[in-house]
PDB file of C-alpha atoms in Angstrom:
ATOM      1  CA  MET A  71      30.106  58.337 249.305  1.00 60.00           C
ATOM      2  CA  ALA A  72      27.457  58.561 251.990  1.00 68.00           C
ATOM      3  CA  LYS A  73      27.764  57.056 255.413  1.00 80.00           C
ATOM      4  CA  LYS A  74      25.154  54.443 256.202  1.00 86.00           C
ATOM      5  CA  GLY A  75      21.936  56.170 257.227  1.00 87.00           C
ATOM      6  CA  GLU A  76      22.982  59.570 255.792  1.00 85.00           C
ATOM      7  CA  GLU A  77      22.124  58.909 252.138  1.00 84.00           C
ATOM      8  CA  GLU A  78      19.281  61.443 252.081  1.00 86.00           C
ATOM      9  CA  LYS A  79      21.544  64.166 253.465  1.00 85.00           C
ATOM     10  CA  LEU A  80      23.941  63.591 250.560  1.00 81.00           C
ATOM     11  CA  ARG A  81      21.093  63.610 248.010  1.00 82.00           C
ATOM     12  CA  LYS A  82      19.993  67.035 249.260  1.00 87.00           C
ATOM     13  CA  ALA A  83      23.502  68.519 249.290  1.00 86.00           C
ATOM     14  CA  GLY A  84      23.177  69.819 245.727  1.00 86.00           C
ATOM     15  CA  ILE A  85      26.198  70.163 243.467  1.00 86.00           C
ATOM     16  CA  ILE A  86      29.339  68.723 245.007  1.00 82.00           C
ATOM     17  CA  ASP A  87      32.758  69.622 243.586  1.00 84.00           C
ATOM     18  CA  MET A  88      35.013  66.577 243.314  1.00 79.00           C
ATOM     19  CA  GLN A  89      38.542  65.810 242.315  1.00 79.00           C
ATOM     20  CA  PHE A  90      39.708  62.393 241.241  1.00 70.00           C
ATOM     21  CA  ARG A  91      42.591  60.731 239.499  1.00 68.00           C
ATOM     22  CA  ARG A  92      42.928  57.495 237.611  1.00 63.00           C
ATOM     23  CA  VAL A  93      45.170  54.822 238.999  1.00 65.00           C
ATOM     24  CA  LYS A  94      46.637  51.684 237.475  1.00 68.00           C
ATOM     25  CA  CYS A  95      44.245  48.822 237.898  1.00 69.00           C
ATOM     26  CA  LYS A  96      43.997  45.103 237.376  1.00 72.00           C
ATOM     27  CA  TYR A  97      40.399  43.990 236.861  1.00 69.00           C
ATOM     28  CA  GLY A  98      41.066  40.288 236.514  1.00 68.00           C
ATOM     29  CA  GLU A  99      38.386  40.139 233.843  1.00 78.00           C
ATOM     30  CA  LYS A 100      38.759  40.133 230.087  1.00 90.00           C
ATOM     31  CA  VAL A 101      38.161  43.305 228.099  1.00 93.00           C
ATOM     32  CA  THR A 102      34.490  43.510 227.177  1.00 95.00           C
ATOM     33  CA  PHE A 103      32.773  45.511 224.435  1.00 97.00           C
ATOM     34  CA  HIS A 104      29.092  46.275 224.970  1.00 98.00           C
ATOM     35  CA  VAL A 105      27.282  47.137 221.732  1.00 98.00           C
ATOM     36  CA  GLU A 106      24.882  49.872 222.813  1.00 98.00           C
ATOM     37  CA  LYS A 107      21.125  49.944 222.215  1.00 97.00           C
ATOM     38  CA  GLY A 108      20.164  51.592 218.943  1.00 96.00           C
ATOM     39  CA  CYS A 109      23.144  50.319 216.969  1.00 98.00           C
ATOM     40  CA  ASN A 110      22.617  49.186 213.409  1.00 97.00           C
ATOM     41  CA  PRO A 111      24.884  48.299 210.457  1.00 96.00           C
ATOM     42  CA  ASN A 112      25.575  52.017 209.853  1.00 97.00           C
ATOM     43  CA  TYR A 113      26.015  53.067 213.488  1.00 98.00           C
ATOM     44  CA  LEU A 114      28.213  51.296 216.009  1.00 98.00           C
ATOM     45  CA  ALA A 115      28.616  52.486 219.616  1.00 98.00           C
ATOM     46  CA  LEU A 116      30.790  50.488 221.995  1.00 98.00           C
ATOM     47  CA  LEU A 117      31.081  50.723 225.761  1.00 97.00           C
ATOM     48  CA  VAL A 118      34.561  49.435 226.581  1.00 95.00           C
ATOM     49  CA  LYS A 119      34.903  47.771 229.996  1.00 92.00           C
ATOM     50  CA  TYR A 120      37.583  46.074 232.079  1.00 89.00           C
ATOM     51  CA  VAL A 121      40.654  47.582 230.437  1.00 85.00           C
ATOM     52  CA  ASP A 122      43.590  46.889 232.751  1.00 78.00           C
ATOM     53  CA  GLY A 123      46.544  49.138 232.951  1.00 72.00           C
ATOM     54  CA  ASP A 124      47.888  52.585 232.661  1.00 72.00           C
ATOM     55  CA  GLY A 125      45.013  55.038 232.645  1.00 74.00           C
ATOM     56  CA  ASP A 126      42.162  56.259 230.512  1.00 83.00           C
ATOM     57  CA  ILE A 127      41.370  54.988 227.054  1.00 91.00           C
ATOM     58  CA  VAL A 128      42.449  57.673 224.592  1.00 94.00           C
ATOM     59  CA  ALA A 129      41.585  55.904 221.326  1.00 97.00           C
ATOM     60  CA  VAL A 130      39.516  53.025 220.012  1.00 98.00           C
ATOM     61  CA  ASP A 131      40.036  51.983 216.402  1.00 98.00           C
ATOM     62  CA  ILE A 132      38.266  49.263 214.454  1.00 98.00           C
ATOM     63  CA  LYS A 133      39.114  47.197 211.426  1.00 98.00           C
ATOM     64  CA  GLU A 134      36.236  45.756 209.429  1.00 97.00           C
ATOM     65  CA  LYS A 135      36.235  42.262 207.957  1.00 96.00           C
ATOM     66  CA  GLY A 136      38.599  42.251 204.991  1.00 94.00           C
ATOM     67  CA  GLY A 137      39.923  45.722 205.840  1.00 94.00           C
ATOM     68  CA  ASP A 138      43.583  46.679 205.612  1.00 93.00           C
ATOM     69  CA  ALA A 139      43.621  49.582 208.051  1.00 96.00           C
ATOM     70  CA  TYR A 140      42.122  50.626 211.352  1.00 98.00           C
ATOM     71  CA  GLU A 141      39.570  53.449 211.418  1.00 97.00           C
ATOM     72  CA  PRO A 142      39.187  55.617 214.525  1.00 98.00           C
ATOM     73  CA  LEU A 143      35.987  55.712 216.521  1.00 98.00           C
ATOM     74  CA  LYS A 144      34.824  59.048 217.933  1.00 98.00           C
ATOM     75  CA  HIS A 145      34.679  59.457 221.682  1.00 96.00           C
ATOM     76  CA  SER A 146      31.031  59.896 222.596  1.00 95.00           C
ATOM     77  CA  TRP A 147      31.027  60.158 226.409  1.00 90.00           C
ATOM     78  CA  GLY A 148      32.414  58.167 229.330  1.00 85.00           C
ATOM     79  CA  ALA A 149      33.821  54.920 227.963  1.00 89.00           C
ATOM     80  CA  ILE A 150      31.567  54.927 224.875  1.00 95.00           C
ATOM     81  CA  TRP A 151      33.104  55.191 221.418  1.00 98.00           C
ATOM     82  CA  ARG A 152      31.113  55.393 218.176  1.00 98.00           C
ATOM     83  CA  LYS A 153      31.242  55.294 214.399  1.00 98.00           C
ATOM     84  CA  ASP A 154      28.648  56.679 212.006  1.00 97.00           C
ATOM     85  CA  SER A 155      29.033  55.250 208.528  1.00 95.00           C
ATOM     86  CA  ASP A 156      27.328  56.044 205.246  1.00 95.00           C
ATOM     87  CA  LYS A 157      27.722  52.383 204.255  1.00 96.00           C
ATOM     88  CA  PRO A 158      27.061  49.274 206.346  1.00 97.00           C
ATOM     89  CA  LEU A 159      30.036  48.062 208.375  1.00 97.00           C
ATOM     90  CA  LYS A 160      31.441  44.625 207.558  1.00 97.00           C
ATOM     91  CA  PHE A 161      31.579  42.210 210.477  1.00 98.00           C
ATOM     92  CA  PRO A 162      33.321  40.640 212.332  1.00 98.00           C
ATOM     93  CA  VAL A 163      35.134  43.723 213.625  1.00 98.00           C
ATOM     94  CA  THR A 164      38.557  43.824 215.277  1.00 98.00           C
ATOM     95  CA  ALA A 165      39.091  46.529 217.915  1.00 98.00           C
ATOM     96  CA  GLN A 166      42.322  48.206 218.974  1.00 98.00           C
ATOM     97  CA  ILE A 167      42.423  50.137 222.269  1.00 96.00           C
ATOM     98  CA  THR A 168      45.074  52.737 223.164  1.00 95.00           C
ATOM     99  CA  THR A 169      45.488  53.948 226.758  1.00 89.00           C
ATOM    100  CA  GLU A 170      46.965  57.254 227.885  1.00 86.00           C
ATOM    101  CA  GLY A 171      50.202  55.454 228.781  1.00 85.00           C
ATOM    102  CA  GLY A 172      50.553  54.425 225.124  1.00 89.00           C
ATOM    103  CA  THR A 173      49.682  50.756 225.583  1.00 89.00           C
ATOM    104  CA  LYS A 174      47.826  49.262 222.611  1.00 93.00           C
ATOM    105  CA  SER A 175      45.818  46.066 222.733  1.00 94.00           C
ATOM    106  CA  VAL A 176      44.210  44.333 219.763  1.00 96.00           C
ATOM    107  CA  HIS A 177      41.063  42.232 220.096  1.00 97.00           C
ATOM    108  CA  ASN A 178      40.538  40.213 216.942  1.00 97.00           C
ATOM    109  CA  ASP A 179      36.997  39.692 215.644  1.00 98.00           C
ATOM    110  CA  VAL A 180      35.566  40.794 219.003  1.00 98.00           C
ATOM    111  CA  ILE A 181      32.253  41.950 217.499  1.00 98.00           C
ATOM    112  CA  PRO A 182      31.006  38.896 215.585  1.00 98.00           C
ATOM    113  CA  GLU A 183      29.231  38.692 212.264  1.00 97.00           C
ATOM    114  CA  ASP A 184      25.909  37.902 213.975  1.00 98.00           C
ATOM    115  CA  TRP A 185      26.169  40.738 216.545  1.00 98.00           C
ATOM    116  CA  LYS A 186      23.130  42.238 218.260  1.00 98.00           C
ATOM    117  CA  PRO A 187      22.527  45.627 219.930  1.00 98.00           C
ATOM    118  CA  ASP A 188      22.528  45.721 223.738  1.00 98.00           C
ATOM    119  CA  THR A 189      24.894  42.735 223.893  1.00 98.00           C
ATOM    120  CA  ALA A 190      28.335  42.364 225.487  1.00 98.00           C
ATOM    121  CA  TYR A 191      31.192  40.587 223.725  1.00 98.00           C
ATOM    122  CA  THR A 192      34.254  39.487 225.671  1.00 96.00           C
ATOM    123  CA  ALA A 193      37.697  39.517 224.087  1.00 93.00           C
ATOM    124  CA  LYS A 194      39.488  36.200 223.709  1.00 88.00           C
TER     125      LYS A 194
END
């Protein structure tokens, strides 16, 4: 945002009102799910990155190992989606992403059985 050499001027400007809009994009990279720090078998928070297409992510659903149905994650902030569970989740987990244009993409077993917090997993 700042012109070269004017970074400090921008830092001191205070609150700046902005307007933006999402545009269709093509990342050229595979969808990636970053399991956030602090996750455990009862709490899963995913940062979803590199989703091509038609706008914001409006829903992320997961299906646990052996599960019949998808369960919605709650939007936390930004591109982070979470699930708090009173029982440990069963891995591997399949994720389904829905964008504001209605496009759904399914990423089978994207979070593996031996997952770790603060680790990124790329869809196949």
